[in-house]
Amino acid sequence: MRGLYLITVFPKTLTRFIIKKGKQKLSMKMKSVIIFAFALASIALTVGLFSCDRIVSVVSDGEMPQMMGEEIPIGVVVALTGQHAEPYGFPMQRGFELAREEINSLGGVTLTFITVDDRSTAEGAKEAVQHLVNQGVPAIVGLAISTHLKAAAPIAQENRVIAFSSVSSAAGLSGIGNFIFRTSLATNISIPSGVMVTQQKIGYQKVATIYDEIDVYARSSNEVLETVLEANGIEILTQETFKTGDTDFSEQLTHIMAVEPDALFISALSQEIAQIVGQTSEVGFPETLRVIAPDLTMDEVQKAGDGAEGTIGFIGWSSISDAPGNQTFIANYRAKYGIEPEPWAAQSYVTLHVLANAIKIAQSADSTAIRDALAETKDFPTILGDFSFNPDGDALYDQIVLVVKDGEFQVLE
């Protein structure tokens, strides 16, 4: 019978009788009990050897491992307060919760959440991960911001706890350790593909970039852009910078417009993306100057207003995707929350489904067993498309290049 585990426990009471070395006489009745017990154990062992894939022996004093029939606690680190709560934390939390309800209803694994607010800070993320490690969770999901993941992931790695980010995408962060995984396409994966598609369709030869010099993701995005653009013979006329929290970008945008590039690449987090895109129309960007924001979402498009028209994004998930299950996910999300799903909700939804699949394969709540199963994930069907991990723990699937037309996303033609 495949999958059967034989757990053998040698009773202390029986052991104590055997080690008496004959100093005390055993009654005939007790001798019969001992002989019968040994015979029964021998039969069970023989049957187990022929019918089981493997045998696990434990001692009666040790702690039993957490079994699949129990609820498995999963740590969730999201921003519930601070600047990242509205654009990232709340959508992520909604995506995780919808996925958890579906997973638990299907049976095979039951997940519970221990949710901790990272307060939209790197220090908060570190404290949250340490708290969850102390709680004994095998895996932590969330950790949206690359700056936060870079600070907190070493804590999870050191304690052999899975840190599975649903949003972070700065290049190289999964290399922190073999317990670190990510759902977003890393910048060194998404940007080369996005540049290839947009350059072919738009034909730009001279570009400008603007990026947040403080944020880890933004710096990574711009560094990859610089490498890829130069490798493709595309001239970078200027690289403008700003700092997280800035709100006025008119000086940088005016300078960009003056050097007359064919396209502008924006590397920033949600708040700054919306403001930069919105201000392009205020400074008088011509229609011929195409604006490209790799992680553009509909939330930023709506906040940017008229300035978003014609803006291009490299996007992992879209409501117009025909990936199996995507439209069902959208309908269920609308029914539960009364709003349209956001990309970060979709990616968090996928994150938990990928994790639950690994737990089912591992048939264990042990973090190392789950980690091993995660690493072997290949062509797993999700609403992002067929999902795999590369050897570094970064996700692989087909991204979509979209353009804003009449205030809505369309596939770039």
Coordinates of C-alpha atoms in Angstrom, one line a residue:
M1 CA 0.0 0.0 0.0
R2 CA 1.9 3.1 -1.3
G3 CA 2.3 6.1 1.0
L4 CA 1.8 4.0 4.2
Y5 CA 4.2 4.9 7.1
L6 CA 5.0 2.3 9.9
I7 CA 5.8 4.1 13.1
T8 CA 7.5 1.7 15.6
V9 CA 7.7 2.6 19.3
F10 CA 9.5 0.4 21.8
P11 CA 7.5 0.7 25.1
K12 CA 9.5 1.7 28.1
T13 CA 7.6 -0.7 30.3
L14 CA 8.6 -3.7 28.2
T15 CA 12.2 -2.5 28.1
R16 CA 12.4 -2.3 31.9
F17 CA 11.3 -5.9 32.2
I18 CA 13.9 -7.1 29.7
I19 CA 16.9 -5.4 31.4
K20 CA 16.3 -6.9 34.8
K21 CA 18.8 -9.6 33.7
G22 CA 16.9 -12.3 35.5
K23 CA 17.3 -10.7 38.9
Q24 CA 13.5 -11.0 39.3
K25 CA 11.6 -14.0 38.2
L26 CA 8.8 -13.3 35.7
S27 CA 5.6 -15.1 36.1
M28 CA 4.5 -17.4 33.4
K29 CA 1.7 -15.1 32.5
M30 CA 4.1 -12.1 32.1
K31 CA 6.4 -14.2 30.0
S32 CA 3.5 -15.0 27.7
V33 CA 2.7 -11.4 27.4
I34 CA 6.3 -10.5 26.4
I35 CA 6.5 -13.3 23.9
F36 CA 3.2 -12.3 22.3
A37 CA 4.2 -8.7 22.1
F38 CA 7.5 -9.6 20.3
A39 CA 5.6 -11.8 17.9
L40 CA 3.1 -9.1 17.1
A41 CA 5.9 -6.5 16.5
S42 CA 7.7 -8.9 14.2
I43 CA 4.6 -9.5 12.1
A44 CA 3.9 -5.8 11.9
L45 CA 7.5 -5.1 10.9
T46 CA 7.5 -7.8 8.2
V47 CA 4.2 -6.6 6.7
G48 CA 5.5 -3.0 6.8
L49 CA 8.7 -3.9 5.0
F50 CA 6.9 -5.5 2.1
S51 CA 4.0 -3.0 1.8
C52 CA 5.5 0.4 2.6
D53 CA 7.6 2.8 0.6
R54 CA 9.6 3.8 3.7
I55 CA 9.6 3.2 7.4
V56 CA 10.0 6.0 9.9
S57 CA 11.1 5.1 13.4
V58 CA 10.6 7.3 16.4
V59 CA 11.1 7.1 20.1
S60 CA 8.3 7.5 22.5
D61 CA 9.9 10.4 24.3
G62 CA 10.4 12.6 21.2
E63 CA 8.0 15.1 19.8
M64 CA 6.0 13.9 16.8
P65 CA 6.3 15.9 13.6
Q66 CA 3.3 18.1 12.7
M67 CA 1.1 15.9 10.4
M68 CA -1.0 16.9 7.4
G69 CA -4.3 16.4 9.2
E70 CA -3.6 19.4 11.4
E71 CA -4.0 23.1 10.6
I72 CA -0.7 24.5 9.3
P73 CA 0.1 28.1 10.4
I74 CA 1.4 30.4 7.7
G75 CA 3.0 33.8 8.5
V76 CA 1.7 36.7 6.5
V77 CA 3.7 40.0 6.5
V78 CA 1.8 42.9 4.8
A79 CA 1.6 46.6 5.2
L80 CA -1.6 47.4 7.1
T81 CA -0.5 50.9 8.1
G82 CA 1.7 53.5 6.4
Q83 CA 2.3 54.5 2.8
H84 CA 2.4 50.9 1.4
A85 CA -0.9 49.7 2.9
E86 CA -3.3 51.0 0.3
P87 CA -1.4 50.2 -2.9
Y88 CA 0.2 46.9 -1.7
G89 CA -0.8 45.6 1.7
F90 CA -4.6 45.6 1.4
P91 CA -4.7 44.0 -2.1
M92 CA -2.2 41.4 -1.0
Q93 CA -4.2 40.5 2.1
R94 CA -7.4 40.1 0.0
G95 CA -5.6 37.9 -2.4
F96 CA -4.2 35.7 0.3
E97 CA -7.5 35.4 2.1
L98 CA -9.4 34.4 -1.1
A99 CA -6.8 31.7 -1.9
R100 CA -6.9 30.4 1.7
E101 CA -10.6 29.9 1.6
E102 CA -10.4 28.0 -1.7
I103 CA -7.5 25.9 -0.6
N104 CA -9.2 24.9 2.7
S105 CA -12.4 24.1 0.9
L106 CA -10.7 21.7 -1.5
G107 CA -9.3 19.6 1.4
G108 CA -5.9 17.9 1.6
V109 CA -4.3 20.8 3.5
T110 CA -5.8 23.3 5.9
L111 CA -4.0 26.7 6.3
T112 CA -4.4 29.3 9.1
F113 CA -2.8 32.7 9.0
I114 CA -0.7 34.6 11.6
T115 CA -0.7 38.1 10.1
V116 CA 1.7 40.8 11.1
D117 CA 1.8 44.5 10.0
D118 CA 5.2 45.5 8.7
R119 CA 4.2 49.2 9.2
S120 CA 5.5 50.0 5.7
T121 CA 9.1 50.0 7.0
A122 CA 12.1 47.7 6.6
E123 CA 12.5 47.6 10.4
G124 CA 8.9 46.6 10.7
A125 CA 9.4 43.8 8.2
K126 CA 12.4 42.5 10.1
E127 CA 10.4 42.6 13.4
A128 CA 7.5 40.8 11.7
V129 CA 9.6 38.0 10.3
Q130 CA 11.4 37.5 13.6
H131 CA 8.1 37.3 15.4
L132 CA 6.8 34.7 13.0
V133 CA 10.0 32.7 13.2
N134 CA 9.6 32.6 17.0
Q135 CA 6.0 31.4 16.5
G136 CA 7.4 28.4 14.6
V137 CA 5.7 28.9 11.2
P138 CA 7.2 26.9 8.4
A139 CA 6.6 29.6 5.8
I140 CA 6.0 33.3 5.5
V141 CA 4.3 35.0 2.6
G142 CA 4.0 38.7 1.7
L143 CA 7.0 41.0 2.0
A144 CA 6.0 43.3 -0.8
I145 CA 8.8 45.8 -1.0
S146 CA 12.3 44.8 -2.2
T147 CA 14.0 47.0 0.3
H148 CA 12.0 45.2 3.1
L149 CA 12.7 41.7 1.7
K150 CA 16.4 42.5 1.5
A151 CA 16.4 43.4 5.2
A152 CA 14.2 40.7 6.5
A153 CA 14.9 37.6 4.3
P154 CA 18.2 36.8 6.0
I155 CA 16.3 36.2 9.3
A156 CA 14.1 33.6 7.6
Q157 CA 17.0 32.0 5.8
E158 CA 19.1 31.7 9.0
N159 CA 16.2 30.0 10.7
R160 CA 15.3 27.8 7.7
V161 CA 11.9 29.3 7.3
I162 CA 10.5 29.9 3.8
A163 CA 10.1 33.6 2.9
F164 CA 7.9 33.7 -0.2
S165 CA 7.4 37.2 -1.5
S166 CA 4.4 37.8 -3.8
V167 CA 5.5 41.3 -5.0
S168 CA 9.2 42.0 -4.6
S169 CA 11.1 42.0 -7.9
A170 CA 14.6 43.5 -7.5
A171 CA 17.2 41.4 -9.2
G172 CA 19.2 39.0 -7.0
L173 CA 17.2 38.9 -3.8
S174 CA 16.3 35.2 -4.1
G175 CA 20.0 34.6 -4.0
I176 CA 20.0 35.5 -0.3
G177 CA 19.3 31.8 0.3
N178 CA 17.6 28.7 -0.8
F179 CA 14.5 29.4 1.5
I180 CA 13.7 32.6 -0.4
F181 CA 11.2 32.5 -3.3
R182 CA 9.3 35.1 -5.3
T183 CA 6.2 35.3 -7.4
S184 CA 6.8 38.6 -9.3
L185 CA 9.1 38.4 -12.3
A186 CA 12.5 39.7 -11.2
T187 CA 13.8 42.8 -13.0
N188 CA 16.5 40.8 -14.7
I189 CA 13.8 38.5 -16.2
S190 CA 11.0 41.0 -17.0
I191 CA 12.9 44.0 -18.3
P192 CA 14.9 42.3 -21.1
S193 CA 11.7 40.7 -22.4
G194 CA 9.8 44.0 -22.1
V195 CA 12.5 46.0 -23.8
M196 CA 12.6 43.6 -26.7
V197 CA 8.9 43.8 -27.3
T198 CA 8.5 47.5 -26.9
Q199 CA 11.6 48.3 -29.0
Q200 CA 10.3 46.2 -31.8
K201 CA 6.8 47.7 -31.7
I202 CA 7.8 51.3 -31.1
G203 CA 11.3 51.5 -32.5
Y204 CA 12.8 53.9 -30.0
Q205 CA 16.5 54.6 -30.4
K206 CA 17.1 57.4 -27.8
V207 CA 15.7 57.1 -24.2
A208 CA 15.8 58.7 -20.8
T209 CA 15.3 57.1 -17.4
I210 CA 14.1 58.3 -14.0
Y211 CA 14.4 56.3 -10.9
D212 CA 14.2 56.4 -7.0
E213 CA 17.8 56.4 -5.8
I214 CA 16.8 55.1 -2.4
D215 CA 14.5 52.2 -3.2
V216 CA 16.1 48.8 -3.8
Y217 CA 13.6 47.8 -6.5
A218 CA 13.9 51.1 -8.4
R219 CA 17.7 51.0 -8.4
S220 CA 17.7 47.4 -9.6
S221 CA 15.2 48.2 -12.4
N222 CA 17.3 51.1 -13.6
E223 CA 20.5 49.1 -13.5
V224 CA 19.0 46.3 -15.5
L225 CA 17.5 48.8 -18.0
E226 CA 20.9 50.5 -18.5
T227 CA 22.5 47.2 -19.2
V228 CA 19.8 45.9 -21.6
L229 CA 19.4 49.2 -23.4
E230 CA 23.1 49.6 -24.1
A231 CA 23.4 46.0 -25.2
N232 CA 20.7 46.7 -27.8
G233 CA 22.4 49.8 -29.1
I234 CA 19.8 52.2 -27.6
E235 CA 21.3 55.5 -26.4
I236 CA 20.5 56.8 -22.9
L237 CA 20.4 60.6 -23.1
T238 CA 19.9 61.3 -19.4
Q239 CA 19.2 59.4 -16.1
E240 CA 17.2 61.5 -13.6
T241 CA 16.8 60.6 -9.9
F242 CA 14.6 61.4 -7.0
K243 CA 14.0 60.1 -3.5
T244 CA 11.2 58.1 -2.0
G245 CA 8.4 60.5 -0.8
D246 CA 9.2 63.3 -3.4
T247 CA 6.0 64.7 -5.0
D248 CA 7.2 67.3 -7.5
F249 CA 9.0 65.9 -10.5
S250 CA 8.6 68.9 -12.8
E251 CA 12.3 69.8 -12.9
Q252 CA 13.4 66.2 -13.9
L253 CA 10.6 65.9 -16.5
T254 CA 11.4 69.3 -18.0
H255 CA 15.0 68.3 -18.4
I256 CA 14.0 65.0 -19.9
M257 CA 11.7 66.7 -22.4
A258 CA 14.5 69.1 -23.4
V259 CA 16.9 66.3 -24.5
E260 CA 14.1 65.0 -26.8
P261 CA 14.2 61.2 -26.2
D262 CA 11.9 58.8 -28.0
A263 CA 10.9 57.1 -24.7
L264 CA 11.1 57.5 -20.9
F265 CA 11.5 54.6 -18.5
I266 CA 10.2 55.0 -15.0
S267 CA 11.5 52.9 -12.1
A268 CA 9.6 53.6 -8.9
L269 CA 7.0 52.4 -6.4
S270 CA 3.3 52.9 -6.8
Q271 CA 2.9 56.4 -5.3
E272 CA 5.7 57.9 -7.3
I273 CA 4.8 56.2 -10.5
A274 CA 1.3 57.7 -10.4
Q275 CA 2.7 61.2 -9.7
I276 CA 5.4 61.1 -12.4
V277 CA 3.0 59.8 -15.1
G278 CA 0.4 62.4 -14.1
Q279 CA 2.9 65.2 -14.3
T280 CA 4.1 64.3 -17.8
S281 CA 1.0 66.0 -19.2
E282 CA 1.4 69.0 -16.9
V283 CA 4.9 69.8 -18.3
G284 CA 3.7 69.3 -21.8
F285 CA 5.2 65.9 -22.9
P286 CA 4.6 65.4 -26.6
E287 CA 2.6 62.3 -27.7
T288 CA 5.7 61.1 -29.6
L289 CA 7.6 60.7 -26.3
R290 CA 6.4 57.3 -25.0
V291 CA 6.3 56.7 -21.3
I292 CA 7.1 53.1 -20.0
A293 CA 6.6 52.1 -16.4
P294 CA 7.5 48.4 -16.0
D295 CA 5.2 47.7 -13.0
L296 CA 2.3 49.9 -14.1
T297 CA -1.1 49.0 -12.6
M298 CA -4.7 50.3 -13.2
D299 CA -4.6 52.0 -9.8
E300 CA -1.7 54.2 -10.9
V301 CA -3.4 54.8 -14.3
Q302 CA -6.5 56.1 -12.5
K303 CA -4.5 58.3 -10.2
A304 CA -2.4 59.7 -13.0
G305 CA -5.5 60.8 -15.0
D306 CA -5.1 62.1 -18.5
G307 CA -1.3 61.8 -18.3
A308 CA -1.5 58.0 -18.3
E309 CA -2.9 57.8 -21.8
G310 CA -0.4 55.9 -24.0
T311 CA 1.7 54.7 -21.1
I312 CA 3.1 51.2 -21.4
G313 CA 3.6 48.6 -18.7
F314 CA 5.3 45.2 -18.4
I315 CA 2.8 43.3 -16.4
G316 CA 2.7 39.8 -14.8
W317 CA -1.1 39.7 -14.4
S318 CA -4.0 41.3 -16.3
S319 CA -7.7 41.0 -16.1
I320 CA -7.7 40.5 -19.9
S321 CA -5.5 37.5 -19.7
D322 CA -7.0 34.2 -20.9
A323 CA -5.0 32.0 -18.5
P324 CA -7.1 29.1 -17.2
G325 CA -9.1 30.2 -14.1
N326 CA -8.4 33.9 -14.4
Q327 CA -11.9 34.9 -15.2
T328 CA -13.2 32.7 -12.3
F329 CA -10.7 34.4 -10.0
I330 CA -11.9 37.8 -11.1
A331 CA -15.6 36.9 -10.6
N332 CA -14.9 35.4 -7.1
Y333 CA -12.9 38.5 -6.1
R334 CA -15.6 40.8 -7.2
A335 CA -18.2 38.7 -5.3
K336 CA -16.2 38.7 -2.1
Y337 CA -14.8 42.3 -2.0
G338 CA -17.1 44.2 -4.4
I339 CA -14.1 45.7 -6.3
E340 CA -11.9 44.7 -9.3
P341 CA -8.9 42.6 -8.4
E342 CA -5.5 44.3 -8.4
P343 CA -2.3 42.7 -9.8
W344 CA -0.8 42.4 -6.3
A345 CA -3.9 40.6 -5.1
A346 CA -3.7 38.2 -8.1
Q347 CA 0.0 37.5 -7.4
S348 CA -0.6 36.9 -3.7
Y349 CA -3.5 34.6 -4.6
V350 CA -1.1 32.6 -6.8
T351 CA 1.6 32.7 -4.2
L352 CA -0.6 30.8 -1.6
H353 CA -1.8 28.3 -4.2
V354 CA 1.8 27.5 -5.2
L355 CA 2.8 27.1 -1.6
A356 CA -0.2 24.9 -0.8
N357 CA 0.7 22.7 -3.8
A358 CA 4.2 22.3 -2.4
I359 CA 2.8 21.4 1.0
K360 CA 0.6 18.7 -0.5
I361 CA 3.5 17.3 -2.5
A362 CA 5.7 17.3 0.6
Q363 CA 3.0 15.8 2.7
S364 CA 4.6 17.6 5.6
A365 CA 4.5 20.8 7.5
D366 CA 8.3 20.7 7.8
S367 CA 9.8 23.8 6.2
T368 CA 12.7 22.0 4.5
A369 CA 10.4 19.4 3.0
I370 CA 8.1 22.2 1.7
R371 CA 11.2 24.2 0.4
D372 CA 12.3 21.1 -1.6
A373 CA 8.9 20.7 -3.1
L374 CA 8.7 24.4 -4.0
A375 CA 12.0 24.3 -5.7
E376 CA 10.7 21.5 -8.0
T377 CA 7.6 23.5 -9.1
K378 CA 7.4 23.4 -12.8
D379 CA 4.6 24.4 -15.2
F380 CA 2.1 24.6 -12.4
P381 CA -1.2 26.0 -13.8
T382 CA -2.0 29.4 -12.3
I383 CA -3.9 32.6 -13.3
L384 CA -0.5 34.0 -14.3
G385 CA 0.0 31.1 -16.7
D386 CA 2.2 28.0 -16.3
F387 CA 4.4 28.8 -13.3
S388 CA 7.9 27.5 -12.6
F389 CA 10.9 28.5 -10.5
N390 CA 14.4 29.0 -11.8
P391 CA 17.3 27.6 -9.7
D392 CA 17.5 30.9 -7.8
G393 CA 13.8 30.7 -6.6
D394 CA 12.6 33.4 -9.0
A395 CA 9.3 32.8 -10.9
L396 CA 9.1 32.1 -14.6
Y397 CA 6.0 32.7 -16.7
D398 CA 5.0 34.8 -19.6
Q399 CA 4.5 38.5 -18.9
I400 CA 2.1 40.8 -20.8
V401 CA 3.0 44.2 -22.3
L402 CA 0.0 46.5 -22.2
V403 CA -0.7 50.1 -23.2
V404 CA -3.3 52.5 -21.8
K405 CA -5.9 53.4 -24.4
D406 CA -9.0 55.4 -23.5
G407 CA -8.2 54.9 -19.8
E408 CA -8.0 51.1 -20.1
F409 CA -5.3 48.5 -20.6
Q410 CA -5.0 46.9 -24.0
V411 CA -2.3 44.5 -25.4
L412 CA 0.4 46.6 -27.1
E413 CA 0.1 46.1 -30.9

